PDB file of C-alpha atoms in Angstrom:
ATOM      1  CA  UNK A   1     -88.784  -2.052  17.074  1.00  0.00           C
ATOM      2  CA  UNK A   2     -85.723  -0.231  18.413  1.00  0.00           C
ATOM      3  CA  UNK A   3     -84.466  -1.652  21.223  1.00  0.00           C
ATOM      4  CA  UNK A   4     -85.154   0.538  24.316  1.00  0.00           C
ATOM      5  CA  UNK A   5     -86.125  -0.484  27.734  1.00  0.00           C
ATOM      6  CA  UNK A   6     -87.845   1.723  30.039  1.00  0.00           C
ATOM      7  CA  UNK A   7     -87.744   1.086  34.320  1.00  0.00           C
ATOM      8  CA  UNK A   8     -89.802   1.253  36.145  1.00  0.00           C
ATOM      9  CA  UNK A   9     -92.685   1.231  33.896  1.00  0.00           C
ATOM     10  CA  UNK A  10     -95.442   2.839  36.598  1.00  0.00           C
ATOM     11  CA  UNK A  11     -94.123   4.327  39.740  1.00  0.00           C
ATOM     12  CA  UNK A  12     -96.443   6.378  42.399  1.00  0.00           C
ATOM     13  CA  UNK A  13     -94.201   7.863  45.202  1.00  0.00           C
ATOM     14  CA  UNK A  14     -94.564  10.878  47.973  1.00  0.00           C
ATOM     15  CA  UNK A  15     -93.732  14.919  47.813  1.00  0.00           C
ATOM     16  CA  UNK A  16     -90.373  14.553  48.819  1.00  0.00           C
ATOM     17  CA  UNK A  17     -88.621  11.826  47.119  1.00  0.00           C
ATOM     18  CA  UNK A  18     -85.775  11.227  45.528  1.00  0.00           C
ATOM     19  CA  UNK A  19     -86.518   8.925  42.664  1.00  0.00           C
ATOM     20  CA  UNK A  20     -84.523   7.536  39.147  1.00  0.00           C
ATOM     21  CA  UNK A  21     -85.925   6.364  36.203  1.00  0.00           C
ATOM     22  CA  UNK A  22     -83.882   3.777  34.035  1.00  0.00           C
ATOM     23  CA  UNK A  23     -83.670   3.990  30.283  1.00  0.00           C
ATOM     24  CA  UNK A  24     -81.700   1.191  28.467  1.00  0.00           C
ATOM     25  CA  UNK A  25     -80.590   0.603  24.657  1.00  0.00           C
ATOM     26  CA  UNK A  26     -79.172  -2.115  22.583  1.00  0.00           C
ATOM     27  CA  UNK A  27     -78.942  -0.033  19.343  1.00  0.00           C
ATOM     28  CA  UNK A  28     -75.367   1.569  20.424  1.00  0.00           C
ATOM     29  CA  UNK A  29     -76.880   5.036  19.639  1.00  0.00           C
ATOM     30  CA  UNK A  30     -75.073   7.868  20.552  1.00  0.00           C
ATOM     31  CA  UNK A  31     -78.040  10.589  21.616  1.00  0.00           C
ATOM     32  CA  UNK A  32     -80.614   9.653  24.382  1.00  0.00           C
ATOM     33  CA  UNK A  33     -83.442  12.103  25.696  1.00  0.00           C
ATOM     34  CA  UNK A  34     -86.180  12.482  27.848  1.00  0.00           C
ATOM     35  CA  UNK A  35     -89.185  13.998  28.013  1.00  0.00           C
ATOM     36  CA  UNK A  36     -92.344  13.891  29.714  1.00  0.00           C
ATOM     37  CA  UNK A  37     -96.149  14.156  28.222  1.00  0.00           C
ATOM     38  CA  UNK A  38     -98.625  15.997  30.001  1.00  0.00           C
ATOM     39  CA  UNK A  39    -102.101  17.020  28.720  1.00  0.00           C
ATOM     40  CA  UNK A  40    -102.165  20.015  26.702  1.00  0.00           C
ATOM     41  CA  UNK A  41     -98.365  20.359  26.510  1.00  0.00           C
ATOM     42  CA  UNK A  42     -97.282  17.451  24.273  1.00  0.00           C
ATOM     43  CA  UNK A  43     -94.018  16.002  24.215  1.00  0.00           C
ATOM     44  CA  UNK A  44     -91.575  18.157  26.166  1.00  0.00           C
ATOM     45  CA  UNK A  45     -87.696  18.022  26.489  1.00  0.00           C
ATOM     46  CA  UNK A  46     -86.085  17.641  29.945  1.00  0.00           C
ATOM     47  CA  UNK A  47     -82.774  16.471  29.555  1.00  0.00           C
ATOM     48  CA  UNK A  48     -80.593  14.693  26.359  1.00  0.00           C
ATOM     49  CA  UNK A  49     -76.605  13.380  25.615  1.00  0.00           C
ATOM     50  CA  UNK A  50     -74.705  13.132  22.894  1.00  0.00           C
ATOM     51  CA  UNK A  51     -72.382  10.614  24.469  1.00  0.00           C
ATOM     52  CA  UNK A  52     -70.818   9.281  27.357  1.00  0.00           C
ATOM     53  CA  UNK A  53     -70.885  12.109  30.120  1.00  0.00           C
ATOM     54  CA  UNK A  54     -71.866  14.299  28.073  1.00  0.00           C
ATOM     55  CA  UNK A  55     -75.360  16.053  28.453  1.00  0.00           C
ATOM     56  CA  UNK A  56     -77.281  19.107  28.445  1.00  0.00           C
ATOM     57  CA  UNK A  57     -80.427  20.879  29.484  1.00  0.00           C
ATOM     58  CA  UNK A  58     -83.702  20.818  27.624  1.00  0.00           C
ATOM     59  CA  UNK A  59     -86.899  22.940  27.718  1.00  0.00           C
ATOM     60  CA  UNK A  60     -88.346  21.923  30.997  1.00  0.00           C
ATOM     61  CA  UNK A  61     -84.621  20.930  33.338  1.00  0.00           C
ATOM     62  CA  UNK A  62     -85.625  22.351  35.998  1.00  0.00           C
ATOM     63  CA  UNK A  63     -85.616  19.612  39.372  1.00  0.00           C
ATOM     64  CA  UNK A  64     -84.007  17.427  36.985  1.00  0.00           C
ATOM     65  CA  UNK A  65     -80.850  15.757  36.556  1.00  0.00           C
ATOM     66  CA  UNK A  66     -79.564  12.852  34.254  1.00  0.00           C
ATOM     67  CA  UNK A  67     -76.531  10.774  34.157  1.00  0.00           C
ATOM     68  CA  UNK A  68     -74.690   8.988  31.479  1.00  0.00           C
ATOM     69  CA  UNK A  69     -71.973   6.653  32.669  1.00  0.00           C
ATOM     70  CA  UNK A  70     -72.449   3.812  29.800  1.00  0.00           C
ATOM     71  CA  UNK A  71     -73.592   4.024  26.685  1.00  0.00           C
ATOM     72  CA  UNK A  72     -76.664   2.099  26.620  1.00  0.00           C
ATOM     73  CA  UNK A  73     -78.180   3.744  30.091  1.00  0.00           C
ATOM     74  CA  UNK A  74     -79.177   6.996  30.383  1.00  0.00           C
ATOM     75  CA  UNK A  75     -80.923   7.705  33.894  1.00  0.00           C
ATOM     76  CA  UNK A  76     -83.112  10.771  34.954  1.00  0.00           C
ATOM     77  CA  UNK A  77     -83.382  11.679  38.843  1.00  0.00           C
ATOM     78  CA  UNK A  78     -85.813  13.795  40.161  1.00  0.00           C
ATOM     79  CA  UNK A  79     -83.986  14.667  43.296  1.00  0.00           C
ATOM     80  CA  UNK A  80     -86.676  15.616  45.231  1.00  0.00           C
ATOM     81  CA  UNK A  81     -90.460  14.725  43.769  1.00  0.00           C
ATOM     82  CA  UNK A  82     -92.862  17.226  43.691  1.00  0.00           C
ATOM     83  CA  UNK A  83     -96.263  16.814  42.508  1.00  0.00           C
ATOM     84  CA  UNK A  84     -95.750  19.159  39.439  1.00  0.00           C
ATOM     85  CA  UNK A  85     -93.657  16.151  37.958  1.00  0.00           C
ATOM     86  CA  UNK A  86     -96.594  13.357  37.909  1.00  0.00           C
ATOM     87  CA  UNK A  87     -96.060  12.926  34.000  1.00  0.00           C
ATOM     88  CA  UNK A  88     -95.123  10.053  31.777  1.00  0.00           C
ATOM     89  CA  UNK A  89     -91.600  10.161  31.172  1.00  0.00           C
ATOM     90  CA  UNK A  90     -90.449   8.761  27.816  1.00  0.00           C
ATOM     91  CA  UNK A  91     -86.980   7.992  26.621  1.00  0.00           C
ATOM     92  CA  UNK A  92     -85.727   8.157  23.111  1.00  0.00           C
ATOM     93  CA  UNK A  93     -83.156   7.636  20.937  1.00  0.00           C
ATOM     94  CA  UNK A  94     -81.199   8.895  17.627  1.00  0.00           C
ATOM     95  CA  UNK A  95     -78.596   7.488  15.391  1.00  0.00           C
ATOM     96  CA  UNK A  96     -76.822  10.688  14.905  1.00  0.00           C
ATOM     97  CA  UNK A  97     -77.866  14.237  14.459  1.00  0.00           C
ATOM     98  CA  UNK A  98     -78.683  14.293  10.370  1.00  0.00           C
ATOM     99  CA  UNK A  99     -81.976  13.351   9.162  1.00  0.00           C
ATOM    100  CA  UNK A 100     -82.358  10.829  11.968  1.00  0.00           C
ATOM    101  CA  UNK A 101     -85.733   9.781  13.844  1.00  0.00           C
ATOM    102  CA  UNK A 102     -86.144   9.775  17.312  1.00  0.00           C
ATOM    103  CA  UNK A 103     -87.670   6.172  18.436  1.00  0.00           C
ATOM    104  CA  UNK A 104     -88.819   6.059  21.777  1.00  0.00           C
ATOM    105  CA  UNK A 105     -89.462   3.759  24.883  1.00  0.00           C
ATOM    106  CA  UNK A 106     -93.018   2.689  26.323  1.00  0.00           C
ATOM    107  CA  UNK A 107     -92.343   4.986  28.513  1.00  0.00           C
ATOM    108  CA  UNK A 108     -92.650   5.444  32.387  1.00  0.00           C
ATOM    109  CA  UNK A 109     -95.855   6.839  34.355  1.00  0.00           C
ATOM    110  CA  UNK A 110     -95.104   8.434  37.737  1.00  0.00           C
ATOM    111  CA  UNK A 111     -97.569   9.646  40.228  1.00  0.00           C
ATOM    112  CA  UNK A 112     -96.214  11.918  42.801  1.00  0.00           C
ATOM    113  CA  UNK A 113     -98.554  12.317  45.784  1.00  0.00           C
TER     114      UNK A 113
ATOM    115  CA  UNK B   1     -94.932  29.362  24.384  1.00  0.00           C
ATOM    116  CA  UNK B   2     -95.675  26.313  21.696  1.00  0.00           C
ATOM    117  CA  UNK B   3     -93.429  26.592  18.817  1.00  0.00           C
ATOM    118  CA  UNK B   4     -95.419  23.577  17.171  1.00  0.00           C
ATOM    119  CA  UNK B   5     -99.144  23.658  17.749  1.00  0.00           C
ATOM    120  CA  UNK B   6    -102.075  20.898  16.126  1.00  0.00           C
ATOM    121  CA  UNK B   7    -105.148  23.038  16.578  1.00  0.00           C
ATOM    122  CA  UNK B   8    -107.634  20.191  16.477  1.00  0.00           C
ATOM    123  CA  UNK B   9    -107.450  18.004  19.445  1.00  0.00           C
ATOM    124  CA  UNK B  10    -110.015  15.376  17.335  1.00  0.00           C
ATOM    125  CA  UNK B  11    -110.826  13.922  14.255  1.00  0.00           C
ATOM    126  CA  UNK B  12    -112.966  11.372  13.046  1.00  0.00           C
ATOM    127  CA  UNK B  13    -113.193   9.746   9.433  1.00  0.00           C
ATOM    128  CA  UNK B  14    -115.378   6.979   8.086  1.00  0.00           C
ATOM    129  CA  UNK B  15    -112.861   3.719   7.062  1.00  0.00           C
ATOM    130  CA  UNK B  16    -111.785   3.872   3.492  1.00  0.00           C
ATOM    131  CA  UNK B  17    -111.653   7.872   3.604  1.00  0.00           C
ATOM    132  CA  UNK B  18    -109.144  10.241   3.690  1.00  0.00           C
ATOM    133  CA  UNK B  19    -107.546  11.459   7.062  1.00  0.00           C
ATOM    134  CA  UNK B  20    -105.905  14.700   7.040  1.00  0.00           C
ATOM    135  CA  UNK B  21    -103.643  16.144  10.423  1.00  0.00           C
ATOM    136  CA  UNK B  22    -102.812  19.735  10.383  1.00  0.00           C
ATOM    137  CA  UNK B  23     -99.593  20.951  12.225  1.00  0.00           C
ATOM    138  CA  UNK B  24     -98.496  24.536  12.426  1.00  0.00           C
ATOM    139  CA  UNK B  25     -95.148  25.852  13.503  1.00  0.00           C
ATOM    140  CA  UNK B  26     -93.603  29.595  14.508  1.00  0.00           C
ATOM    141  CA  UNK B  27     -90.216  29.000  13.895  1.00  0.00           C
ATOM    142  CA  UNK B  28     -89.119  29.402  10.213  1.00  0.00           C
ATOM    143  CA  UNK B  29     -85.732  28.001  11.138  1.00  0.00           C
ATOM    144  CA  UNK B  30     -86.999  24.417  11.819  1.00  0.00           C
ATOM    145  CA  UNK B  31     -85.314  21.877   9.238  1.00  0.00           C
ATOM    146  CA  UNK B  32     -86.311  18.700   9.570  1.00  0.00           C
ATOM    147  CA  UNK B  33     -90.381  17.646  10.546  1.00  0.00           C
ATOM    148  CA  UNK B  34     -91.560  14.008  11.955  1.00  0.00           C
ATOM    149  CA  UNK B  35     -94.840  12.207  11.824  1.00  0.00           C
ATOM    150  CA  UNK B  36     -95.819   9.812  15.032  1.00  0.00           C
ATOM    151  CA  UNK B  37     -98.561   7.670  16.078  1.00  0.00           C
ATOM    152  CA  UNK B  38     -99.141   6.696  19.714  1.00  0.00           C
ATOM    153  CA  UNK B  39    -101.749   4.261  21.228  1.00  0.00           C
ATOM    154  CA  UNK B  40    -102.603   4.187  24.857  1.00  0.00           C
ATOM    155  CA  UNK B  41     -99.490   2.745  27.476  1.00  0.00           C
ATOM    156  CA  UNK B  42     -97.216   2.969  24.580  1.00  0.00           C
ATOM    157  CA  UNK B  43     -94.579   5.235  23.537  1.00  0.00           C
ATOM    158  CA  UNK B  44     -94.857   7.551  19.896  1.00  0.00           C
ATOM    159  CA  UNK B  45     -94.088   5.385  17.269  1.00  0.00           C
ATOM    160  CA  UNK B  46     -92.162   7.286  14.040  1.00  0.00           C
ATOM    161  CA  UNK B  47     -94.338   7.033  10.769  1.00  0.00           C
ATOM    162  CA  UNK B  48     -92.693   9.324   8.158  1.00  0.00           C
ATOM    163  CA  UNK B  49     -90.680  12.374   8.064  1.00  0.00           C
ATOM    164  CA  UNK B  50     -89.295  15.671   5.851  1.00  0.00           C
ATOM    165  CA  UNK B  51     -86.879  17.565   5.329  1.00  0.00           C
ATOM    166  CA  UNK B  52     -87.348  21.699   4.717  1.00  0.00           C
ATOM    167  CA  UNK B  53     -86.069  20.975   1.408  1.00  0.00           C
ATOM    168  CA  UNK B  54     -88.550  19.123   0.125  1.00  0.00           C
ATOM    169  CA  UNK B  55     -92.676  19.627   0.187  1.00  0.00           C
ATOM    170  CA  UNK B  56     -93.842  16.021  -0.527  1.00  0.00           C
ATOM    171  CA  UNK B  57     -92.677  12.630   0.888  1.00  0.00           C
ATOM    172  CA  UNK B  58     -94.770   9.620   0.837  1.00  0.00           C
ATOM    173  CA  UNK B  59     -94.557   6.204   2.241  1.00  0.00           C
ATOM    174  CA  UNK B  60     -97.261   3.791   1.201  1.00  0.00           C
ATOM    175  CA  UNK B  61    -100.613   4.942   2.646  1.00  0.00           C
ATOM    176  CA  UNK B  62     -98.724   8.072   4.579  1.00  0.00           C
ATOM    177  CA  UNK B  63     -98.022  11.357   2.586  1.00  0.00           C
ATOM    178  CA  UNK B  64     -96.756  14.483   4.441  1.00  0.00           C
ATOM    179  CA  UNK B  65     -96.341  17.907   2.565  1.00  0.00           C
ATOM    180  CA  UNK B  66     -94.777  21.027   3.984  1.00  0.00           C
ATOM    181  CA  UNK B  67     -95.843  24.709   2.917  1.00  0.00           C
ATOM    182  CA  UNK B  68     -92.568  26.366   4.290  1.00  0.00           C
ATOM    183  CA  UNK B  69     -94.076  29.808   3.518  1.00  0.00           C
ATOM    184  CA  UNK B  70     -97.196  29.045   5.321  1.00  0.00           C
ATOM    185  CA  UNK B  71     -95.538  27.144   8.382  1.00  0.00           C
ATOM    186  CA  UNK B  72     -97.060  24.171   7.807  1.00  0.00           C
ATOM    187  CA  UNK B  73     -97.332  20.292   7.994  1.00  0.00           C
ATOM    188  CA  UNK B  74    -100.091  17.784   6.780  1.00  0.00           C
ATOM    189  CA  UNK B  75     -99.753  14.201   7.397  1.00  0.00           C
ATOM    190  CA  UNK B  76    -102.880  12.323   4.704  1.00  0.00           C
ATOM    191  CA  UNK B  77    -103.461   8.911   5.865  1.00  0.00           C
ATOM    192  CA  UNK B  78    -105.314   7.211   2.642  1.00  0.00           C
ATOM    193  CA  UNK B  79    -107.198   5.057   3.024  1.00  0.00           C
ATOM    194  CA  UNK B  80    -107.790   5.231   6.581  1.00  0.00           C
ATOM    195  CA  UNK B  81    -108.083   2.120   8.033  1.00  0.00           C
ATOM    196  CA  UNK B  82    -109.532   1.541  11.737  1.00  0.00           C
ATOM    197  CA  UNK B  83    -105.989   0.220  13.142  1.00  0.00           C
ATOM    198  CA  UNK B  84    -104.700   3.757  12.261  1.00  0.00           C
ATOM    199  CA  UNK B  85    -107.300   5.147  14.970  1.00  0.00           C
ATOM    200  CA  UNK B  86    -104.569   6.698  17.889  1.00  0.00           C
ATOM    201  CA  UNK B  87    -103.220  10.478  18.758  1.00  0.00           C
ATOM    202  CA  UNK B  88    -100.851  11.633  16.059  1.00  0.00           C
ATOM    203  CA  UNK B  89     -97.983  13.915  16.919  1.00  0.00           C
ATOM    204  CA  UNK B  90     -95.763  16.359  14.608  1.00  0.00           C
ATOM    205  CA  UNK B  91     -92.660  17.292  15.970  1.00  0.00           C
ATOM    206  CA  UNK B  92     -89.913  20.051  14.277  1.00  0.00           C
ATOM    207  CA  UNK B  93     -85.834  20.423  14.712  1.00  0.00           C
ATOM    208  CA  UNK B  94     -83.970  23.489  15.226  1.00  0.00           C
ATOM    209  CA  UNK B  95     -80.829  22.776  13.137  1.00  0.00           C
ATOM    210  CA  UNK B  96     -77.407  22.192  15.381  1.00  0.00           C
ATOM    211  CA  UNK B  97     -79.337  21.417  18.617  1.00  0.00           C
ATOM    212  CA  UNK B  98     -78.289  17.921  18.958  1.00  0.00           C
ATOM    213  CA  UNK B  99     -81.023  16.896  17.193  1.00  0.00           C
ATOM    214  CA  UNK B 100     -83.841  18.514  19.930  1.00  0.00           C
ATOM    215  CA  UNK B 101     -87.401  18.340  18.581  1.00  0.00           C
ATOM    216  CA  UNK B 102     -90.053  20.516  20.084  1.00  0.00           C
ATOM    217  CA  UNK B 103     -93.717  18.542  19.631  1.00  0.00           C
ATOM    218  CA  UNK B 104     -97.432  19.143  19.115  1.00  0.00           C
ATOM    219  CA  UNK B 105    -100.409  18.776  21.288  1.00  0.00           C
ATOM    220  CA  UNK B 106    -102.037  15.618  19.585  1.00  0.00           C
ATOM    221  CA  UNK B 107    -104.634  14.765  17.336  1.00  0.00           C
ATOM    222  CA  UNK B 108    -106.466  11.857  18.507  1.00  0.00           C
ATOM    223  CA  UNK B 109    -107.630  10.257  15.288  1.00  0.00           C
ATOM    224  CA  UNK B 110    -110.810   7.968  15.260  1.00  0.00           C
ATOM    225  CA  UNK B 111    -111.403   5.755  11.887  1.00  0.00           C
ATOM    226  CA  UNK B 112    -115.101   4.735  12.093  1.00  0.00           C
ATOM    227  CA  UNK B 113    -115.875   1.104  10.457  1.00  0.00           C
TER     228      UNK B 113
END
């Protein structure tokens, strides 16, 4: 199993909230993303990198941010919780950009109330 | 709008039998397709992939073949077995995206003993 480490794994917090979710790897791999699953909508792309400070918007950004200061930890913020983002928030990771697999975390599951 | 889309939400098979997912995608630029299996509290875990050069790839009991001219995917799981009974996800890549893949809905797959 890849190596990737997903914090908090259930979170419930209030309309309001600032709150950061953790996503940690030991494979040294250069591209990190997250997405969120939500019933009748998939898997879903909020945010990836393709390095150290370096990232860019995905499909669904919006009252999102991410931060990349190391390698191995790539952190998404929801600056201010709303309960449109109760979702299950994986993380995953990809050698490079050829014919490479994402592999993913266990993912988180927040509850915004 | 869904770029990838799995039409049926279910499937059942008897143990021993054939299980095929369909997956159906808009975008004739997509290059490279992905297979993955998910149980409950976990995170998608990658069975099998192919590349828009090829139609066939197999791995053991996992064969995917892609009709590029019809837009789309088939994952055949033979023989079914019941530990292969969780939702099964195709995802697609737009080329030079940093390696983004857009997702379908889910097939939850039951394997009946």
């Amino acid at each position: 199993d890849a190596g990737i480490t997903q914090s908090p794994r259930h979170k419930v917090t209030e309309t309001g909230t600032p709150v950061t979710l953790r996503c940690h790897q030991t494979e040294n791999h250069r591209y990190m993303y997250w997405y969120r699953q939500d019933p009748g909508h998939g898997l879903r792309l909020i945010h990836y990198s393709y390095g150290v400070k370096d990232t860019d918007k995905g499909e669904v950004s919006d009252g999102y941010s991410v931060s990349r200061s190391k390698t191995e930890d790539f952190l998404l913020t929801l600056e201010s919780a709303t309960s449109s983002q109760t979702s299950v928030y994986f993380c995953a990771i990809s050698e490079s950009t050829g014919n490479s697999p994402l592999h993913f975390g266990n993912g988180t599951r927040l509850t915004v109330t | 709008d869904q770029q990838v889309k799995q039409n049926s939400p279910s499937l059942s098979v008897q143990e021993g039998r054939i299980s095929i997912l369909n997956c159906d995608y808009t975008n004739s630029m997509f290059d490279y397709f992905l297979w993955y299996k998910k149980y409950p509290a976990e995170g998608p875990t990658f069975l099998i992939s192919i590349s828009s050069i090829k139609d066939k790839n197999e791995d053991g009991r996992f064969t995917v073949f892609l009709n590029k001219s019809a837009k789309h995917l088939s994952l055949h799981i033979v023989p079914s077995q019941p530990g292969d009974s969780a939702v099964y996800f195709c995802a697609a890549r737009v080329p030079n995206t940093g390696n983004q893949f857009y997702f379908g809905t889910g097939t939850s797959l039951t394997v009946i003993p």
